[in-house]
PDB file of C-alpha atoms in Angstrom:
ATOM      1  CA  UNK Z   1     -98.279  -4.086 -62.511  1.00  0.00           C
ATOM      2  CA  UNK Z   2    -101.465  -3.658 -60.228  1.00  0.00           C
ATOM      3  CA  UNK Z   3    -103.495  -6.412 -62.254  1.00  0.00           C
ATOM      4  CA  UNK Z   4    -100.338  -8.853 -61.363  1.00  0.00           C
ATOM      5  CA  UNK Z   5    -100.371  -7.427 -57.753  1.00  0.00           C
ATOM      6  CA  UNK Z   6    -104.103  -8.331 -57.514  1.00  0.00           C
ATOM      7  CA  UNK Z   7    -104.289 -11.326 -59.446  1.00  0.00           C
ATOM      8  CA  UNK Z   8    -101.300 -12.512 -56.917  1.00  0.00           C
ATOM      9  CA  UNK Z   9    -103.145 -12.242 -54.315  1.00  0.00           C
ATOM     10  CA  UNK Z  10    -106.793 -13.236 -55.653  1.00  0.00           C
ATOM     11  CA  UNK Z  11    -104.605 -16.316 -56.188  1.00  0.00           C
ATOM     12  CA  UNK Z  12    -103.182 -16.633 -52.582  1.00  0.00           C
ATOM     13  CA  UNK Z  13    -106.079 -16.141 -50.620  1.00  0.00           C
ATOM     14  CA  UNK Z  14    -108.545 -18.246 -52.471  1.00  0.00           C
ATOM     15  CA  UNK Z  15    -105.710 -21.122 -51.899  1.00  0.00           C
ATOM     16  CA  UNK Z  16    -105.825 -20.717 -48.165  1.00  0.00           C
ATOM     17  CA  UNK Z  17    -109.567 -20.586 -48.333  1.00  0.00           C
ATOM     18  CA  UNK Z  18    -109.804 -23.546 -50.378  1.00  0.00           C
ATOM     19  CA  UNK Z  19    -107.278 -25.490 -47.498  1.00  0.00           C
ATOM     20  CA  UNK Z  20    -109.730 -24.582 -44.838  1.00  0.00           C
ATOM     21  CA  UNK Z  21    -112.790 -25.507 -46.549  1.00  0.00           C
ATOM     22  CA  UNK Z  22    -111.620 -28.902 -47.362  1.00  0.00           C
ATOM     23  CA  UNK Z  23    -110.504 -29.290 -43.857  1.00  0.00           C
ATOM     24  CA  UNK Z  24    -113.989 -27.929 -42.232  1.00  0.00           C
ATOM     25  CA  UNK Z  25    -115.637 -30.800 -44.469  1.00  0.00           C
ATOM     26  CA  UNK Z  26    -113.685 -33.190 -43.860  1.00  0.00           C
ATOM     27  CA  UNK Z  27    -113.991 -32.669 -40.114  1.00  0.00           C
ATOM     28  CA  UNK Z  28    -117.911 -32.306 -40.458  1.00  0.00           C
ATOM     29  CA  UNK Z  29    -117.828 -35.702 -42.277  1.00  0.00           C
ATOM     30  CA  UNK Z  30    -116.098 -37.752 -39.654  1.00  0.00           C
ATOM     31  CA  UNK Z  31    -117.945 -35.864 -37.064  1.00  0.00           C
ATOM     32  CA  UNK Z  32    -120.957 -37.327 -38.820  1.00  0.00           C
ATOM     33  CA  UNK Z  33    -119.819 -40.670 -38.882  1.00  0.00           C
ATOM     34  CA  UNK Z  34    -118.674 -40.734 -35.241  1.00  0.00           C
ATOM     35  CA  UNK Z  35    -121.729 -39.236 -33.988  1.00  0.00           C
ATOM     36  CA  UNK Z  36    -123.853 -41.075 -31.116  1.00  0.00           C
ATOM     37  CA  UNK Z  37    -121.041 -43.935 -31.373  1.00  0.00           C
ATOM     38  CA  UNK Z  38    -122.299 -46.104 -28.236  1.00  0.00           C
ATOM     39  CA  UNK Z  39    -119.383 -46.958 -26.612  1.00  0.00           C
ATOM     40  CA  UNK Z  40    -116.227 -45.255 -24.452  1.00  0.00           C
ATOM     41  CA  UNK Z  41    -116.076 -43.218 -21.365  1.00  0.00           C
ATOM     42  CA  UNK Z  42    -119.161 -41.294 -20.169  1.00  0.00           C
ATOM     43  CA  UNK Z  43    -122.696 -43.387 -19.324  1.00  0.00           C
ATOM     44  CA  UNK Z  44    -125.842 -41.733 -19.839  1.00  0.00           C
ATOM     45  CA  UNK Z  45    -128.548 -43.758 -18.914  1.00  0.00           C
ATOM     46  CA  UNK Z  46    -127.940 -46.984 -20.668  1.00  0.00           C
ATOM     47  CA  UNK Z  47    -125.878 -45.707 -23.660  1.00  0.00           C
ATOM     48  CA  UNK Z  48    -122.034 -44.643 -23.115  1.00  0.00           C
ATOM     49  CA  UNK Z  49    -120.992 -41.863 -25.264  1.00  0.00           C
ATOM     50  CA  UNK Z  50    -117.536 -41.668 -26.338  1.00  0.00           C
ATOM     51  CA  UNK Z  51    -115.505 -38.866 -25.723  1.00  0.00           C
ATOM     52  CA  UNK Z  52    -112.935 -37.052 -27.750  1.00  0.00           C
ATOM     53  CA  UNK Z  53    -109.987 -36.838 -25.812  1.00  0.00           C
ATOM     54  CA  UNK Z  54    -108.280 -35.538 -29.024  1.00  0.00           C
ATOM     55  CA  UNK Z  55    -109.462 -32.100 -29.266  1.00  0.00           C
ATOM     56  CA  UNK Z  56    -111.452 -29.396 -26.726  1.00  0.00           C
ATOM     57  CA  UNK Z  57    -112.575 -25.921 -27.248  1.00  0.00           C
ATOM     58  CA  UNK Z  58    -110.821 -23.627 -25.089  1.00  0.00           C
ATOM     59  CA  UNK Z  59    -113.546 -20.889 -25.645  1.00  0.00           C
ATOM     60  CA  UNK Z  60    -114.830 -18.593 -28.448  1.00  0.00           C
ATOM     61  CA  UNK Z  61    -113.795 -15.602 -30.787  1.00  0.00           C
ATOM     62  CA  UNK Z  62    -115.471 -12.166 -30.683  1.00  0.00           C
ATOM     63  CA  UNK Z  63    -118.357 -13.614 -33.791  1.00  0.00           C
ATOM     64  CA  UNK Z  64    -118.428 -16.865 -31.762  1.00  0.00           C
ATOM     65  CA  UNK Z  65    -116.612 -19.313 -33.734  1.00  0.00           C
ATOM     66  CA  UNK Z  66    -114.482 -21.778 -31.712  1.00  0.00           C
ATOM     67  CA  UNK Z  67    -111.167 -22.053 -30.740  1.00  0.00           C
ATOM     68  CA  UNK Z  68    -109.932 -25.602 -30.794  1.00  0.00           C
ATOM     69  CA  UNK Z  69    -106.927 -27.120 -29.298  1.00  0.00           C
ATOM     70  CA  UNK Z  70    -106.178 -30.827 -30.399  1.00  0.00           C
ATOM     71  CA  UNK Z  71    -104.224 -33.104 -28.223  1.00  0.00           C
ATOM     72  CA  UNK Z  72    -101.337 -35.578 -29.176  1.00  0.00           C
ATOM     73  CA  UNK Z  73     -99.578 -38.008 -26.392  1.00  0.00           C
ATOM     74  CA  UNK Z  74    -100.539 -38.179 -22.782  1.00  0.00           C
ATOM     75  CA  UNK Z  75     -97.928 -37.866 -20.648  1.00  0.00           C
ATOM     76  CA  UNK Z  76     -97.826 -34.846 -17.739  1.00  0.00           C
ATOM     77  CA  UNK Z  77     -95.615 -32.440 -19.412  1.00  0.00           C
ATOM     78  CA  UNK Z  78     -97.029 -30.142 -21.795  1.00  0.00           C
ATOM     79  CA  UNK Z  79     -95.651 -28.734 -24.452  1.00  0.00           C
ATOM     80  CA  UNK Z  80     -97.928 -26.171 -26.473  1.00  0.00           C
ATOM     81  CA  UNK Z  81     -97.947 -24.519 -29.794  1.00  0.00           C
ATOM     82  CA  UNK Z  82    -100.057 -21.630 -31.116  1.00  0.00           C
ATOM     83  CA  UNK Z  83    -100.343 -20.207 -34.488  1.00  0.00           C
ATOM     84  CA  UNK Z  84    -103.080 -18.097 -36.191  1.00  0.00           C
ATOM     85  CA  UNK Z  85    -102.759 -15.047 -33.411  1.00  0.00           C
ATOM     86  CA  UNK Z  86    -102.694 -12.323 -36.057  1.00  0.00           C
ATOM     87  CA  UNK Z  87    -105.772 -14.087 -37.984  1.00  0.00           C
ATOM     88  CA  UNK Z  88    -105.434 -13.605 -41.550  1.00  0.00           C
ATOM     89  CA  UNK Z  89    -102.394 -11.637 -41.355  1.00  0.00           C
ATOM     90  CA  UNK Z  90    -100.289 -14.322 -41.058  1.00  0.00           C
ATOM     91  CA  UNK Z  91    -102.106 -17.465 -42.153  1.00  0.00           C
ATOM     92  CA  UNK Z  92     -99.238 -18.745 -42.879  1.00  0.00           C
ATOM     93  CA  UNK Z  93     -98.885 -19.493 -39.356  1.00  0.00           C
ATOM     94  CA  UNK Z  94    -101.913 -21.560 -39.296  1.00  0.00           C
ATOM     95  CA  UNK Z  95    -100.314 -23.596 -41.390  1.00  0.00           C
ATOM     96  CA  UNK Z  96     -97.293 -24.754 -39.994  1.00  0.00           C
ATOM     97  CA  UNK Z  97     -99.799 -25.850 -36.913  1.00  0.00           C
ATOM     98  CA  UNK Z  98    -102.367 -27.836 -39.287  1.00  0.00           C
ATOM     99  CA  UNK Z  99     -98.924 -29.333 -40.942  1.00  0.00           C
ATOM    100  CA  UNK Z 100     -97.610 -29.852 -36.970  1.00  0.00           C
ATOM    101  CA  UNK Z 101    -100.668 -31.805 -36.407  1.00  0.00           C
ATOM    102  CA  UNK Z 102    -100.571 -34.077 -39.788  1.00  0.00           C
ATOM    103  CA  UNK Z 103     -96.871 -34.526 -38.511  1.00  0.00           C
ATOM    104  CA  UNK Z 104     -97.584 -35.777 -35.299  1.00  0.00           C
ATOM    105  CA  UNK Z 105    -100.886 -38.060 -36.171  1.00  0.00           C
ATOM    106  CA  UNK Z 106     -98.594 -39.787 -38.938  1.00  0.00           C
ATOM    107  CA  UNK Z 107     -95.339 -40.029 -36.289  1.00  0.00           C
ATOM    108  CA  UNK Z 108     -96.920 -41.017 -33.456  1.00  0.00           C
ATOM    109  CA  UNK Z 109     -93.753 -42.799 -31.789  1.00  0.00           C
ATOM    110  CA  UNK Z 110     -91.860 -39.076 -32.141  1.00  0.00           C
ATOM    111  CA  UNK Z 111     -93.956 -37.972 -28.917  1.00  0.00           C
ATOM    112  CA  UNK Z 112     -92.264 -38.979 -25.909  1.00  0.00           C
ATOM    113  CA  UNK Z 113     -94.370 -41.046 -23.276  1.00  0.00           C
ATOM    114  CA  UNK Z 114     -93.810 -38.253 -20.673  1.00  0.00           C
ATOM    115  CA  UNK Z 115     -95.105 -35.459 -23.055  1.00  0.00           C
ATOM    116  CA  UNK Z 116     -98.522 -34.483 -24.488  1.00  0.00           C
ATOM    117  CA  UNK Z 117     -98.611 -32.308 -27.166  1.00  0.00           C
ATOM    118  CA  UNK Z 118    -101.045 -29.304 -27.732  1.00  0.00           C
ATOM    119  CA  UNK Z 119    -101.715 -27.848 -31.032  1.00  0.00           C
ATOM    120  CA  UNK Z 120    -103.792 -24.250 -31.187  1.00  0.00           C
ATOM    121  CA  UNK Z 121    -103.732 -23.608 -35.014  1.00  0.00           C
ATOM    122  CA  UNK Z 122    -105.962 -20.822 -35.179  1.00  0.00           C
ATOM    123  CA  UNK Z 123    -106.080 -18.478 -31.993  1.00  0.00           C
ATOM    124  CA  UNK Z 124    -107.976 -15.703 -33.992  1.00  0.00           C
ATOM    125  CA  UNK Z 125    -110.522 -17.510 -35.849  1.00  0.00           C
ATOM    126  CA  UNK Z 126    -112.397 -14.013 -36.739  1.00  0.00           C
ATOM    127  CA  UNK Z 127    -109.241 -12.335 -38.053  1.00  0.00           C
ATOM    128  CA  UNK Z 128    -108.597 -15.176 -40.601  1.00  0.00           C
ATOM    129  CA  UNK Z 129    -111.729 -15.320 -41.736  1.00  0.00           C
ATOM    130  CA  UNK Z 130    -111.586 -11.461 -42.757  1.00  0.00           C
ATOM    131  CA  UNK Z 131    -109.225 -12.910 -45.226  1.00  0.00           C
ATOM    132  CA  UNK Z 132    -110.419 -16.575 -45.856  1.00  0.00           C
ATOM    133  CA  UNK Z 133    -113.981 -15.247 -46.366  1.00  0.00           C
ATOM    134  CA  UNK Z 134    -113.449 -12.664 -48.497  1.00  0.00           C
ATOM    135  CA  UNK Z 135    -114.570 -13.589 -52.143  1.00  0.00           C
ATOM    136  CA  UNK Z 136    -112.345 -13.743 -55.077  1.00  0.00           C
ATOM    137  CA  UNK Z 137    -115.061 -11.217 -56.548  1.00  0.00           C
ATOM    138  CA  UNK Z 138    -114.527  -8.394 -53.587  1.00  0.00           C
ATOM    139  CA  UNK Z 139    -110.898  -8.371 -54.831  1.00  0.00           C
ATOM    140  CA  UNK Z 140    -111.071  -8.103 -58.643  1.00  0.00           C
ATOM    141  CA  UNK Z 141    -113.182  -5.328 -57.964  1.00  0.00           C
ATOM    142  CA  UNK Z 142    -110.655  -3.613 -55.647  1.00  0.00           C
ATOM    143  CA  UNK Z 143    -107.880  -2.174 -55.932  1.00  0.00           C
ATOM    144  CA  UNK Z 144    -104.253  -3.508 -54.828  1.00  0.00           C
ATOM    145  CA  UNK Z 145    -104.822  -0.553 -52.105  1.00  0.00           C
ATOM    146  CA  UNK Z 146    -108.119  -1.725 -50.391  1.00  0.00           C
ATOM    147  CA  UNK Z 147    -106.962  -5.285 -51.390  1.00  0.00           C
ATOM    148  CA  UNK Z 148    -104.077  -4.746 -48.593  1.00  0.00           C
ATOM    149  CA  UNK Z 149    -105.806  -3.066 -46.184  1.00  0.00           C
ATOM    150  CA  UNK Z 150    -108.454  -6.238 -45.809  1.00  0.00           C
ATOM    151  CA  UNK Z 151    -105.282  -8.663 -45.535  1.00  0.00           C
ATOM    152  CA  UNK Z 152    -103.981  -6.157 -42.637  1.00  0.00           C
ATOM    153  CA  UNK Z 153    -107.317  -5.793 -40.891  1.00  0.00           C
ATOM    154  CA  UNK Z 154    -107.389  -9.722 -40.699  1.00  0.00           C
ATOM    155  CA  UNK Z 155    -104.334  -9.326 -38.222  1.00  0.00           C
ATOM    156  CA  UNK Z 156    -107.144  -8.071 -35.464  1.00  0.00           C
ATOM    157  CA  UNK Z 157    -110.440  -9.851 -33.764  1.00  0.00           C
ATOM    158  CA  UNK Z 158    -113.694  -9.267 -34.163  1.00  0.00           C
ATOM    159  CA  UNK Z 159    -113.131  -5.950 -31.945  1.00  0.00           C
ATOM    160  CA  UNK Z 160    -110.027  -4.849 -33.867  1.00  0.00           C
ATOM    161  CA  UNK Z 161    -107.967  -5.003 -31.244  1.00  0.00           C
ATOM    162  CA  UNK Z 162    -104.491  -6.755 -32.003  1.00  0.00           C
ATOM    163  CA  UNK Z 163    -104.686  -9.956 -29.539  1.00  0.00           C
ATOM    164  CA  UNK Z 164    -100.664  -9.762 -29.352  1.00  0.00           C
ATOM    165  CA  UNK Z 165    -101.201  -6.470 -27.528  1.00  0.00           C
ATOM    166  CA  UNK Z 166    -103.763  -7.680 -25.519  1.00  0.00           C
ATOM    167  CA  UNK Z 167    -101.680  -9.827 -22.532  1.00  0.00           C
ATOM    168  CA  UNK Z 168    -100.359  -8.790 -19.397  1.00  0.00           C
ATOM    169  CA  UNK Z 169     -96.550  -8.017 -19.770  1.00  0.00           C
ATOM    170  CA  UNK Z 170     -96.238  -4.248 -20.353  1.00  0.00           C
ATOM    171  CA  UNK Z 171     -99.776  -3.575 -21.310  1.00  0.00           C
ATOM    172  CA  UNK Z 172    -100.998  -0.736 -23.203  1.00  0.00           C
ATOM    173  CA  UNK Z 173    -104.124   0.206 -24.178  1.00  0.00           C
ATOM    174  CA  UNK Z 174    -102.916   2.378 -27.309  1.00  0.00           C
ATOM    175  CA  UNK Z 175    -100.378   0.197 -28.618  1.00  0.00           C
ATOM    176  CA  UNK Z 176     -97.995   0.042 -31.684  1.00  0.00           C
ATOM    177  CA  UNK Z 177     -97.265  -2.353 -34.606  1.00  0.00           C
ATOM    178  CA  UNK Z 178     -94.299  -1.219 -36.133  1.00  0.00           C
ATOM    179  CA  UNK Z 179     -95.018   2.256 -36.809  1.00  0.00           C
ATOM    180  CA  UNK Z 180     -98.715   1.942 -36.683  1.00  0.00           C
ATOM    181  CA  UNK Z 181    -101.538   2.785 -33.815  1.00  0.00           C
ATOM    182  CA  UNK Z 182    -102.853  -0.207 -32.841  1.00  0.00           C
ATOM    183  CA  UNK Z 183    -105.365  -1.036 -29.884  1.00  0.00           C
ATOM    184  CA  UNK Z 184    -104.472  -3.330 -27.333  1.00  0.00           C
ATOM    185  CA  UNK Z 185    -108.328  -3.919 -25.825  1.00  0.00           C
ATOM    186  CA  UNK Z 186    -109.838  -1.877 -23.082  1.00  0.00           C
ATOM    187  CA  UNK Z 187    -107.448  -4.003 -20.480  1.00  0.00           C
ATOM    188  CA  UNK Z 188    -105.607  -6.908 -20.010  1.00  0.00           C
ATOM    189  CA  UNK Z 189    -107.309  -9.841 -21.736  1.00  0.00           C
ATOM    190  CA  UNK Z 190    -110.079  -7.748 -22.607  1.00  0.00           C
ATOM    191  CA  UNK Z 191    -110.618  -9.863 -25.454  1.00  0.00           C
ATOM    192  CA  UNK Z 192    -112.354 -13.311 -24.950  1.00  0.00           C
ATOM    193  CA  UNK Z 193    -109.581 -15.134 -27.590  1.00  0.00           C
ATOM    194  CA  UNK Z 194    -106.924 -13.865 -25.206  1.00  0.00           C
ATOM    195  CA  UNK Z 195    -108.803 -15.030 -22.037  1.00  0.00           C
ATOM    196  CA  UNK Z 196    -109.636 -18.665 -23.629  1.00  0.00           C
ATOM    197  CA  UNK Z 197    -106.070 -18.816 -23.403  1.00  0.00           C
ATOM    198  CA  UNK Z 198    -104.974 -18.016 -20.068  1.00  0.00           C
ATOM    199  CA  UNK Z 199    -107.803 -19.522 -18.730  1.00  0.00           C
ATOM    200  CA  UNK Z 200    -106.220 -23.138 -20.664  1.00  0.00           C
ATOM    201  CA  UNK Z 201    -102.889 -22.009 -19.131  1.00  0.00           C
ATOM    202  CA  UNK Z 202    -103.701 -21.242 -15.926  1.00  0.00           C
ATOM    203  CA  UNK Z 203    -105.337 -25.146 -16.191  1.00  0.00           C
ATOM    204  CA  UNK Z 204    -103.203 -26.716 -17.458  1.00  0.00           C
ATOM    205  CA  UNK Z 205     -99.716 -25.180 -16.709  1.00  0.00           C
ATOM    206  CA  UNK Z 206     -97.608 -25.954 -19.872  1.00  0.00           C
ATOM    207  CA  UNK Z 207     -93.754 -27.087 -19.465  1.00  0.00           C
ATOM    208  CA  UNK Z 208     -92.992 -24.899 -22.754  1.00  0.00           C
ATOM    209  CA  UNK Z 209     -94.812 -22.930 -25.080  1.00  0.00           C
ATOM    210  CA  UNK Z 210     -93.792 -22.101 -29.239  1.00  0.00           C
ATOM    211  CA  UNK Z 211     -95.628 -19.715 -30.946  1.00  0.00           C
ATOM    212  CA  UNK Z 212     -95.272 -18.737 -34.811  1.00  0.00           C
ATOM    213  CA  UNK Z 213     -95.371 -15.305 -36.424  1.00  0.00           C
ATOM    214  CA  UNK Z 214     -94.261 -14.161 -39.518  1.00  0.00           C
ATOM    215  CA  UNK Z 215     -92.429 -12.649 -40.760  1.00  0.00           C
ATOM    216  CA  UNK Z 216     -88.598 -12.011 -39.695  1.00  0.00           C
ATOM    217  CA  UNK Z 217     -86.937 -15.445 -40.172  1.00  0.00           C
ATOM    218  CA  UNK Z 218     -85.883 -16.039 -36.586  1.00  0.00           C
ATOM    219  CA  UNK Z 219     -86.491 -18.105 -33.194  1.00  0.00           C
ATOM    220  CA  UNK Z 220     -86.818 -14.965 -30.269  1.00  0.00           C
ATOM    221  CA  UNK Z 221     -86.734 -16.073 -26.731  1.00  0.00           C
ATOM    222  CA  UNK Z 222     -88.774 -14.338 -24.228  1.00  0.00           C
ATOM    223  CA  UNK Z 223     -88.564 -12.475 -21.227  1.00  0.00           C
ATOM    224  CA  UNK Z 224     -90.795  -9.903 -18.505  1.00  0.00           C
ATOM    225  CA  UNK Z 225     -88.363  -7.833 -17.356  1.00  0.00           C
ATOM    226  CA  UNK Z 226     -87.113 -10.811 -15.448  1.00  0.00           C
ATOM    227  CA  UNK Z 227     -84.385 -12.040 -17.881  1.00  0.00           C
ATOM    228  CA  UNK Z 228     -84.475 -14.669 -20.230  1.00  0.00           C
ATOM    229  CA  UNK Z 229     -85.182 -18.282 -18.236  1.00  0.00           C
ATOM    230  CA  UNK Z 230     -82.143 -21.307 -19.025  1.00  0.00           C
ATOM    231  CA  UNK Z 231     -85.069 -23.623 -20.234  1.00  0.00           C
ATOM    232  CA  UNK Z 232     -86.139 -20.725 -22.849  1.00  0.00           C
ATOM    233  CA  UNK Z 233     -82.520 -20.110 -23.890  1.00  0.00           C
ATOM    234  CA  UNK Z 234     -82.514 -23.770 -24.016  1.00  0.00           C
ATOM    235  CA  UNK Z 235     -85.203 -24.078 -26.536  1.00  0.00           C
ATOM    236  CA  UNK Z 236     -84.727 -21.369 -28.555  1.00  0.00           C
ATOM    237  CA  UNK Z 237     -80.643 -22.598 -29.410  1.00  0.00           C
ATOM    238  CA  UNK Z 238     -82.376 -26.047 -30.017  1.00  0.00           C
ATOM    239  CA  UNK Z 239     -85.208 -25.004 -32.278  1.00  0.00           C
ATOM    240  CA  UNK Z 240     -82.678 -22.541 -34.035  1.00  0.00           C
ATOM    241  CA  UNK Z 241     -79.763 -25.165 -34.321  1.00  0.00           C
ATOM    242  CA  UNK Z 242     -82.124 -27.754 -35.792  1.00  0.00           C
ATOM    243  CA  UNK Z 243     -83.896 -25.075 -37.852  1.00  0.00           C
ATOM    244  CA  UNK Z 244     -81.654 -23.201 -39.621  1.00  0.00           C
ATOM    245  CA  UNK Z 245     -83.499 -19.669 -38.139  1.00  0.00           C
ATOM    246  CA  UNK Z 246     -81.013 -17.822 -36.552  1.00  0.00           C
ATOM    247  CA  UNK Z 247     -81.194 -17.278 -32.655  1.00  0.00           C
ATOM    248  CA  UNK Z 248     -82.213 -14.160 -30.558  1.00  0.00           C
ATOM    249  CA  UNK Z 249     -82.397 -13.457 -26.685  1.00  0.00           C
ATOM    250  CA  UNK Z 250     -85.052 -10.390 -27.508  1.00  0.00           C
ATOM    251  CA  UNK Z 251     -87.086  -9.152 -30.092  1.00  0.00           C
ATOM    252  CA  UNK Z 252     -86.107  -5.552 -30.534  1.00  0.00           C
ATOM    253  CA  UNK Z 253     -86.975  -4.387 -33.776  1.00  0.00           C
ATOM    254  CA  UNK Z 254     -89.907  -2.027 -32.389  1.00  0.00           C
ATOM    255  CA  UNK Z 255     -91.096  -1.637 -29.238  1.00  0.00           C
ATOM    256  CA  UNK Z 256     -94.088  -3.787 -28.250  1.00  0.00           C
ATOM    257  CA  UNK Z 257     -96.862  -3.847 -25.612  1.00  0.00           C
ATOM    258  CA  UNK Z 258     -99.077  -6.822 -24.052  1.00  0.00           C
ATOM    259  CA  UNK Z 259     -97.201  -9.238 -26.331  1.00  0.00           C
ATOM    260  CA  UNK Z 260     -98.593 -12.833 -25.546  1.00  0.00           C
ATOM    261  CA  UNK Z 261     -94.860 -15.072 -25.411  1.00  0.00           C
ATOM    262  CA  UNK Z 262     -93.799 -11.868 -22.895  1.00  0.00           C
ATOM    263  CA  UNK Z 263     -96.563 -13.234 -20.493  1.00  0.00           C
ATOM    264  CA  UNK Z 264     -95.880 -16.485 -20.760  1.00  0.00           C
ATOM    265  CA  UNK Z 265     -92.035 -15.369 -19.324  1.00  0.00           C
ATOM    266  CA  UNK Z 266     -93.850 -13.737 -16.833  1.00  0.00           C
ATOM    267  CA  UNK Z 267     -95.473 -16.305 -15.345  1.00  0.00           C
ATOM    268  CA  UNK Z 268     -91.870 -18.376 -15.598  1.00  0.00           C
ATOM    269  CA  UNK Z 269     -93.562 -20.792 -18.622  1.00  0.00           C
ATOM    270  CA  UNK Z 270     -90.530 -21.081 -20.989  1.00  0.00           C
ATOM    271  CA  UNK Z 271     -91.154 -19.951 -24.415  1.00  0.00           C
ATOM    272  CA  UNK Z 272     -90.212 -19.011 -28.014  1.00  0.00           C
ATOM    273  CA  UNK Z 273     -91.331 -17.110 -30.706  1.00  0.00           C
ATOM    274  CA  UNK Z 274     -90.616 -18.606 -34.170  1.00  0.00           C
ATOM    275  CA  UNK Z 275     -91.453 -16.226 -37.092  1.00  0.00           C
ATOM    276  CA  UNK Z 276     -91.521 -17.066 -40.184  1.00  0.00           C
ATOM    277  CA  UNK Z 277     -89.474 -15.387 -43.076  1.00  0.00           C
ATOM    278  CA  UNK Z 278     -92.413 -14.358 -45.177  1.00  0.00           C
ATOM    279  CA  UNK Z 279     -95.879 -14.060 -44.679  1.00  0.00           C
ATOM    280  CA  UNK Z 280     -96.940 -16.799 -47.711  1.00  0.00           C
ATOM    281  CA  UNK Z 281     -94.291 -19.566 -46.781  1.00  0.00           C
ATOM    282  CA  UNK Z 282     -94.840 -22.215 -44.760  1.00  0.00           C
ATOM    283  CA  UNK Z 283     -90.788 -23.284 -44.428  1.00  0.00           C
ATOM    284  CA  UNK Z 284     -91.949 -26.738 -43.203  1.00  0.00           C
ATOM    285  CA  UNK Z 285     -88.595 -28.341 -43.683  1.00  0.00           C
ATOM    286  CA  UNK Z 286     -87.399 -25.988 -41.378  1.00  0.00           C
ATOM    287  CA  UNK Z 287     -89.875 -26.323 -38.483  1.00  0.00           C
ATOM    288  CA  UNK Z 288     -90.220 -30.114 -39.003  1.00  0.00           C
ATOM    289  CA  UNK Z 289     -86.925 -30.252 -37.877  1.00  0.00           C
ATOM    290  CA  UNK Z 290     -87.336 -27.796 -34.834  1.00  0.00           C
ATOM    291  CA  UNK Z 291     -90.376 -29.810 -33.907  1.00  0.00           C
ATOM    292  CA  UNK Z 292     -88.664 -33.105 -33.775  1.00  0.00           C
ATOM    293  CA  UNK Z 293     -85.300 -31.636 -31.974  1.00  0.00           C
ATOM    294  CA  UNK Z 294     -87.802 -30.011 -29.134  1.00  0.00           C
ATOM    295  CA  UNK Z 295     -89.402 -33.710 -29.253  1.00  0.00           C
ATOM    296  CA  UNK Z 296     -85.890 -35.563 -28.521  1.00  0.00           C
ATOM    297  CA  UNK Z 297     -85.015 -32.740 -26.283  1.00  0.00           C
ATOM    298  CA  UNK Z 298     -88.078 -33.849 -23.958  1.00  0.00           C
ATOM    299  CA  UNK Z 299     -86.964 -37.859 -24.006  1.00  0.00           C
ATOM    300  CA  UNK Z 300     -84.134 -36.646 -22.093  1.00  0.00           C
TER     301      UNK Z 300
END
């Protein structure tokens, strides 16, 4: 039963190590063949360099490695998804973002001229490499034990601190996850993946915000202690109805500290959580259809 255990999950993580690889070369290739391009927006000297409106990096993890958001659309309201918070954890939630972004590339038309889209796919780059980067050898030679406990410590940063603790709504140093002593950073956006972000926010000043999680099966509104906003309620009925997840006003299954979507209420940016129902599944059917229903929602 162990050897099926292990084998199981050899065979899981060496398939989401695989998906990154490919994508990392295939970026590296067309970065290759667009490089020194001589002709678009900024002049220096007598060449203009193109820029790449497409994509920025919004800052860097604890081991350095970048966090990217990509750009769809161009109108002035944002709309913003995040997935990959918990790293490794729940790659699963990296996912649905990279399959959010091959959605809207290939449906351009679906984004509304008065939206832009913004896709984080991988907010803890560090955490999911604990995971992705761990050989298919370092597991055979563990057992299903030690095999669990790297998948869990890939839901932390480079500092192991648990970045969904680490935001200003309720925040707590010594924080829980489920029933488990976490740390939530040495304050507020201690951690510089959690300060990429609210630096972008603070920018740019999103119209909504989804974020995926896994895993619970649901779409959770959010709220600060000051009530759940009509344009959150709003998009977590549409997401749900459109779905299939059922609908929540709060997540209440534990108590939790310096969550991220929390903040966001705070600062009276709508927003949803969307978990997942397992932490392997991507259940793109499912959040194809939110994503288009949030899309229509904003032609109105």
């Amino acid at each position: 039963m162990k050897k099926n255990i292990i084998i199981a999950i050899v065979i899981v993580l060496t398939g989401i190590g695989i998906y990154f690889l490919v994508r990392s070369l295939s970026n590296n290739k067309d970065g290759a063949q667009n490089q020194n391009v001589p002709t678009g927006n900024e002049q220096t000297g007598q060449t203009q360099i193109e820029v790449d409106k497409s994509k920025s990096v919004i800052g860097t993890s604890v081991g350095g490695r970048e966090i990217i958001a990509y750009h769809y659309g161009e109108g002035s309201k944002e709309l913003l998804f995040i997935g990959g918070i918990h790293g490794g954890y729940e790659w699963n939630t990296s996912l649905v973002a990279y399959e959010t972004m091959n959605y809207l590339k290939e449906n351009p038309t679906l984004i509304p001229a008065n939206v832009k889209v913004t896709v984080i796919p991988v907010l803890n780059p560090d955490g999911l490499n604990k995971v992705v980067g761990t050989t298919t050898a370092n597991f055979t030679k563990a057992n299903v034990s030690s095999s669990q406990d790297i998948v869990v410590s890939g839901r932390f940063n480079g500092n192991n601190v648990d970045l969904n603790r680490n935001f200003d709504c309720d925040w707590q140093s010594n924080a829980k996850w489920q029933n488990k002593n976490v740390s939530g950073g040495s304050a507020a956006f201690s951690e510089p993946e959690s300060q990429a972000l609210k630096n972008y926010v603070e920018a740019h000043n999103p119209s909504a915000v989804v974020v995926w999680y896994s895993a619970a099966g649901g779409v959770f509104a959010s709220s600060c202690h000051n009530g759940v906003l009509p344009e959150t309620r709003t998009l977590t009925n549409t997401y749900a109805k459109a779905s299939g997840y059922p609908a929540y006003e709060t997540f209440d299954f534990y108590e939790i500290t310096g969550d991220m979507v929390n903040w966001f209420a705070k600062n009276n940016i709508p927003a949803i959580s969307v978990l997942l129902t397992t932490h392997e599944d991507v259940e793109w059917t499912k959040n194809q259809a939110g994503i288009k229903a949030l899309l229509e929602y904003y032609t109105k």
